[in-house]
C-alpha cells in the first residue's frame, strides 16, 4: 500500500502501521481514513498529505 507524507511536518502515514492514537487500524489505506482525521504530529488535514 502507498505511504503518504505530511507536507507540513514530514510525518509519514504508513498503512501497514495505521495510527493507533486516532483509532486507525493497521492495514487502513490512506484513502479509507475518515476525512476528519488530522496529522498526529501537526494537526493539519488530509489535504496536506501527498504520496511519498
Ligand atoms: Zn503534519
PDB file of N, CA and C and ligand atoms in Angstrom:
ATOM      1  N   UNK A   1       0.845  -1.206   0.000  1.00  0.00           N
ATOM      2  CA  UNK A   1       0.000   0.000   0.000  1.00  0.00           C
ATOM      3  C   UNK A   1       0.881   1.257   0.000  1.00  0.00           C
ATOM      4  N   UNK A   2       0.305   2.335  -0.403  1.00  0.00           N
ATOM      5  CA  UNK A   2       1.059   3.569  -0.580  1.00  0.00           C
ATOM      6  C   UNK A   2       1.183   4.365   0.716  1.00  0.00           C
ATOM      7  N   UNK A   3       2.391   4.792   1.019  1.00  0.00           N
ATOM      8  CA  UNK A   3       2.611   5.683   2.151  1.00  0.00           C
ATOM      9  C   UNK A   3       2.330   7.120   1.726  1.00  0.00           C
ATOM     10  N   UNK A   4       1.882   7.936   2.682  1.00  0.00           N
ATOM     11  CA  UNK A   4       1.641   9.353   2.415  1.00  0.00           C
ATOM     12  C   UNK A   4       2.442  10.177   3.412  1.00  0.00           C
ATOM     13  N   UNK A   5       2.944  11.299   2.945  1.00  0.00           N
ATOM     14  CA  UNK A   5       3.747  12.157   3.810  1.00  0.00           C
ATOM     15  C   UNK A   5       3.061  13.510   4.001  1.00  0.00           C
ATOM     16  N   UNK A   6       3.095  14.002   5.241  1.00  0.00           N
ATOM     17  CA  UNK A   6       2.564  15.331   5.552  1.00  0.00           C
ATOM     18  C   UNK A   6       3.540  16.375   5.003  1.00  0.00           C
ATOM     19  N   UNK A   7       3.052  17.257   4.150  1.00  0.00           N
ATOM     20  CA  UNK A   7       3.950  18.236   3.529  1.00  0.00           C
ATOM     21  C   UNK A   7       4.294  19.372   4.492  1.00  0.00           C
ATOM     22  N   UNK A   8       3.618  19.419   5.649  1.00  0.00           N
ATOM     23  CA  UNK A   8       3.895  20.473   6.623  1.00  0.00           C
ATOM     24  C   UNK A   8       5.015  20.056   7.584  1.00  0.00           C
ATOM     25  N   UNK A   9       4.909  18.826   8.146  1.00  0.00           N
ATOM     26  CA  UNK A   9       5.869  18.434   9.185  1.00  0.00           C
ATOM     27  C   UNK A   9       6.709  17.213   8.829  1.00  0.00           C
ATOM     28  N   UNK A  10       6.342  16.504   7.772  1.00  0.00           N
ATOM     29  CA  UNK A  10       7.139  15.358   7.361  1.00  0.00           C
ATOM     30  C   UNK A  10       6.696  14.028   7.949  1.00  0.00           C
ATOM     31  N   UNK A  11       5.611  14.056   8.751  1.00  0.00           N
ATOM     32  CA  UNK A  11       5.072  12.792   9.279  1.00  0.00           C
ATOM     33  C   UNK A  11       4.679  11.879   8.119  1.00  0.00           C
ATOM     34  N   UNK A  12       5.017  10.604   8.252  1.00  0.00           N
ATOM     35  CA  UNK A  12       4.666   9.643   7.209  1.00  0.00           C
ATOM     36  C   UNK A  12       3.571   8.718   7.717  1.00  0.00           C
ATOM     37  N   UNK A  13       2.469   8.661   6.970  1.00  0.00           N
ATOM     38  CA  UNK A  13       1.417   7.696   7.286  1.00  0.00           C
ATOM     39  C   UNK A  13       1.733   6.394   6.567  1.00  0.00           C
ATOM     40  N   UNK A  14       1.950   5.333   7.360  1.00  0.00           N
ATOM     41  CA  UNK A  14       2.230   4.014   6.802  1.00  0.00           C
ATOM     42  C   UNK A  14       0.989   3.146   6.988  1.00  0.00           C
ATOM     43  N   UNK A  15       0.323   2.761   5.900  1.00  0.00           N
ATOM     44  CA  UNK A  15      -0.915   1.977   6.006  1.00  0.00           C
ATOM     45  C   UNK A  15      -0.730   0.674   6.770  1.00  0.00           C
ATOM     46  N   UNK A  16       0.469   0.107   6.732  1.00  0.00           N
ATOM     47  CA  UNK A  16       0.712  -1.145   7.436  1.00  0.00           C
ATOM     48  C   UNK A  16       0.731  -0.944   8.947  1.00  0.00           C
ATOM     49  N   UNK A  17       0.957   0.274   9.388  1.00  0.00           N
ATOM     50  CA  UNK A  17       1.012   0.594  10.811  1.00  0.00           C
ATOM     51  C   UNK A  17      -0.299   1.221  11.290  1.00  0.00           C
ATOM     52  N   UNK A  18      -0.878   2.078  10.444  1.00  0.00           N
ATOM     53  CA  UNK A  18      -2.074   2.812  10.840  1.00  0.00           C
ATOM     54  C   UNK A  18      -1.718   3.936  11.803  1.00  0.00           C
ATOM     55  N   UNK A  19      -2.717   4.392  12.565  1.00  0.00           N
ATOM     56  CA  UNK A  19      -2.489   5.452  13.553  1.00  0.00           C
ATOM     57  C   UNK A  19      -3.330   5.110  14.779  1.00  0.00           C
ATOM     58  N   UNK A  20      -2.726   4.298  15.650  1.00  0.00           N
ATOM     59  CA  UNK A  20      -3.460   3.762  16.791  1.00  0.00           C
ATOM     60  C   UNK A  20      -4.041   4.854  17.680  1.00  0.00           C
ATOM     61  N   UNK A  21      -3.314   5.952  17.854  1.00  0.00           N
ATOM     62  CA  UNK A  21      -3.774   7.028  18.725  1.00  0.00           C
ATOM     63  C   UNK A  21      -5.070   7.659  18.228  1.00  0.00           C
ATOM     64  N   UNK A  22      -5.315   7.548  16.913  1.00  0.00           N
ATOM     65  CA  UNK A  22      -6.535   8.121  16.340  1.00  0.00           C
ATOM     66  C   UNK A  22      -7.546   7.045  15.981  1.00  0.00           C
ATOM     67  N   UNK A  23      -7.259   5.806  16.391  1.00  0.00           N
ATOM     68  CA  UNK A  23      -8.196   4.726  16.132  1.00  0.00           C
ATOM     69  C   UNK A  23      -8.152   4.181  14.715  1.00  0.00           C
ATOM     70  N   UNK A  24      -7.066   4.463  14.001  1.00  0.00           N
ATOM     71  CA  UNK A  24      -6.901   3.942  12.649  1.00  0.00           C
ATOM     72  C   UNK A  24      -6.158   2.613  12.725  1.00  0.00           C
ATOM     73  N   UNK A  25      -6.824   1.554  12.345  1.00  0.00           N
ATOM     74  CA  UNK A  25      -6.242   0.224  12.476  1.00  0.00           C
ATOM     75  C   UNK A  25      -5.161  -0.029  11.436  1.00  0.00           C
ATOM     76  N   UNK A  26      -4.172  -0.863  11.801  1.00  0.00           N
ATOM     77  CA  UNK A  26      -3.177  -1.289  10.804  1.00  0.00           C
ATOM     78  C   UNK A  26      -3.876  -1.894   9.592  1.00  0.00           C
ATOM     79  N   UNK A  27      -3.369  -1.573   8.406  1.00  0.00           N
ATOM     80  CA  UNK A  27      -3.963  -2.095   7.184  1.00  0.00           C
ATOM     81  C   UNK A  27      -4.970  -1.150   6.555  1.00  0.00           C
ATOM     82  N   UNK A  28      -5.142   0.040   7.151  1.00  0.00           N
ATOM     83  CA  UNK A  28      -6.083   1.022   6.611  1.00  0.00           C
ATOM     84  C   UNK A  28      -5.389   1.893   5.561  1.00  0.00           C
ATOM     85  N   UNK A  29      -5.874   1.836   4.323  1.00  0.00           N
ATOM     86  CA  UNK A  29      -5.306   2.679   3.268  1.00  0.00           C
ATOM     87  C   UNK A  29      -5.585   4.151   3.569  1.00  0.00           C
ATOM     88  N   UNK A  30      -4.682   5.021   3.133  1.00  0.00           N
ATOM     89  CA  UNK A  30      -4.866   6.450   3.389  1.00  0.00           C
ATOM     90  C   UNK A  30      -6.223   6.932   2.886  1.00  0.00           C
ATOM     91  N   UNK A  31      -6.625   6.416   1.741  1.00  0.00           N
ATOM     92  CA  UNK A  31      -7.900   6.830   1.137  1.00  0.00           C
ATOM     93  C   UNK A  31      -9.095   6.460   2.017  1.00  0.00           C
ATOM     94  N   UNK A  32      -8.910   5.455   2.875  1.00  0.00           N
ATOM     95  CA  UNK A  32     -10.018   4.971   3.699  1.00  0.00           C
ATOM     96  C   UNK A  32     -10.068   5.608   5.084  1.00  0.00           C
ATOM     97  N   UNK A  33      -9.101   6.472   5.393  1.00  0.00           N
ATOM     98  CA  UNK A  33      -9.131   7.189   6.664  1.00  0.00           C
ATOM     99  C   UNK A  33     -10.271   8.214   6.614  1.00  0.00           C
ATOM    100  N   UNK A  34     -11.016   8.370   7.716  1.00  0.00           N
ATOM    101  CA  UNK A  34     -12.096   9.377   7.740  1.00  0.00           C
ATOM    102  C   UNK A  34     -11.568  10.777   7.394  1.00  0.00           C
ATOM    103  N   UNK A  35     -12.403  11.563   6.731  1.00  0.00           N
ATOM    104  CA  UNK A  35     -11.969  12.888   6.273  1.00  0.00           C
ATOM    105  C   UNK A  35     -11.658  13.846   7.421  1.00  0.00           C
ATOM    106  N   UNK A  36     -12.153  13.530   8.619  1.00  0.00           N
ATOM    107  CA  UNK A  36     -11.881  14.428   9.749  1.00  0.00           C
ATOM    108  C   UNK A  36     -10.594  14.055  10.494  1.00  0.00           C
ATOM    109  N   UNK A  37      -9.890  13.055   9.991  1.00  0.00           N
ATOM    110  CA  UNK A  37      -8.597  12.691  10.584  1.00  0.00           C
ATOM    111  C   UNK A  37      -7.610  13.817  10.351  1.00  0.00           C
ATOM    112  N   UNK A  38      -6.738  14.031  11.331  1.00  0.00           N
ATOM    113  CA  UNK A  38      -5.707  15.059  11.168  1.00  0.00           C
ATOM    114  C   UNK A  38      -4.337  14.457  11.463  1.00  0.00           C
ATOM    115  N   UNK A  39      -3.316  15.104  10.966  1.00  0.00           N
ATOM    116  CA  UNK A  39      -1.941  14.676  11.179  1.00  0.00           C
ATOM    117  C   UNK A  39      -1.655  14.605  12.684  1.00  0.00           C
ATOM    118  N   UNK A  40      -1.196  13.449  13.181  1.00  0.00           N
ATOM    119  CA  UNK A  40      -0.936  13.307  14.628  1.00  0.00           C
ATOM    120  C   UNK A  40       0.241  14.148  15.117  1.00  0.00           C
ATOM    121  N   UNK A  41       1.039  14.656  14.197  1.00  0.00           N
ATOM    122  CA  UNK A  41       2.199  15.452  14.582  1.00  0.00           C
ATOM    123  C   UNK A  41       1.882  16.945  14.620  1.00  0.00           C
ATOM    124  N   UNK A  42       1.179  17.442  13.582  1.00  0.00           N
ATOM    125  CA  UNK A  42       0.993  18.894  13.491  1.00  0.00           C
ATOM    126  C   UNK A  42      -0.467  19.319  13.348  1.00  0.00           C
ATOM    127  N   UNK A  43      -1.374  18.373  13.151  1.00  0.00           N
ATOM    128  CA  UNK A  43      -2.786  18.686  13.185  1.00  0.00           C
ATOM    129  C   UNK A  43      -3.434  19.181  11.899  1.00  0.00           C
ATOM    130  N   UNK A  44      -2.722  19.121  10.770  1.00  0.00           N
ATOM    131  CA  UNK A  44      -3.341  19.545   9.513  1.00  0.00           C
ATOM    132  C   UNK A  44      -4.194  18.402   8.952  1.00  0.00           C
ATOM    133  N   UNK A  45      -5.061  18.734   8.020  1.00  0.00           N
ATOM    134  CA  UNK A  45      -5.985  17.757   7.440  1.00  0.00           C
ATOM    135  C   UNK A  45      -5.356  16.908   6.358  1.00  0.00           C
ATOM    136  N   UNK A  46      -6.161  15.960   5.861  1.00  0.00           N
ATOM    137  CA  UNK A  46      -5.683  15.019   4.850  1.00  0.00           C
ATOM    138  C   UNK A  46      -5.248  15.699   3.556  1.00  0.00           C
ATOM    139  N   UNK A  47      -5.781  16.894   3.297  1.00  0.00           N
ATOM    140  CA  UNK A  47      -5.438  17.592   2.046  1.00  0.00           C
ATOM    141  C   UNK A  47      -4.001  18.105   2.051  1.00  0.00           C
ATOM    142  N   UNK A  48      -3.345  18.013   3.219  1.00  0.00           N
ATOM    143  CA  UNK A  48      -1.949  18.453   3.300  1.00  0.00           C
ATOM    144  C   UNK A  48      -0.978  17.280   3.169  1.00  0.00           C
ATOM    145  N   UNK A  49      -1.501  16.133   2.737  1.00  0.00           N
ATOM    146  CA  UNK A  49      -0.657  14.950   2.541  1.00  0.00           C
ATOM    147  C   UNK A  49      -0.507  14.672   1.052  1.00  0.00           C
ATOM    148  N   UNK A  50       0.653  14.131   0.714  1.00  0.00           N
ATOM    149  CA  UNK A  50       0.846  13.687  -0.663  1.00  0.00           C
ATOM    150  C   UNK A  50       1.555  12.332  -0.662  1.00  0.00           C
ATOM    151  N   UNK A  51       1.448  11.634  -1.789  1.00  0.00           N
ATOM    152  CA  UNK A  51       2.090  10.316  -1.875  1.00  0.00           C
ATOM    153  C   UNK A  51       3.584  10.445  -1.697  1.00  0.00           C
ATOM    154  N   UNK A  52       4.135   9.484  -0.933  1.00  0.00           N
ATOM    155  CA  UNK A  52       5.581   9.535  -0.704  1.00  0.00           C
ATOM    156  C   UNK A  52       6.306   9.137  -1.969  1.00  0.00           C
TER     157      UNK A  52
HETATM  158 ZN1  LIG B   1       1.940  17.007   9.861  1.00  0.00          ZN
END
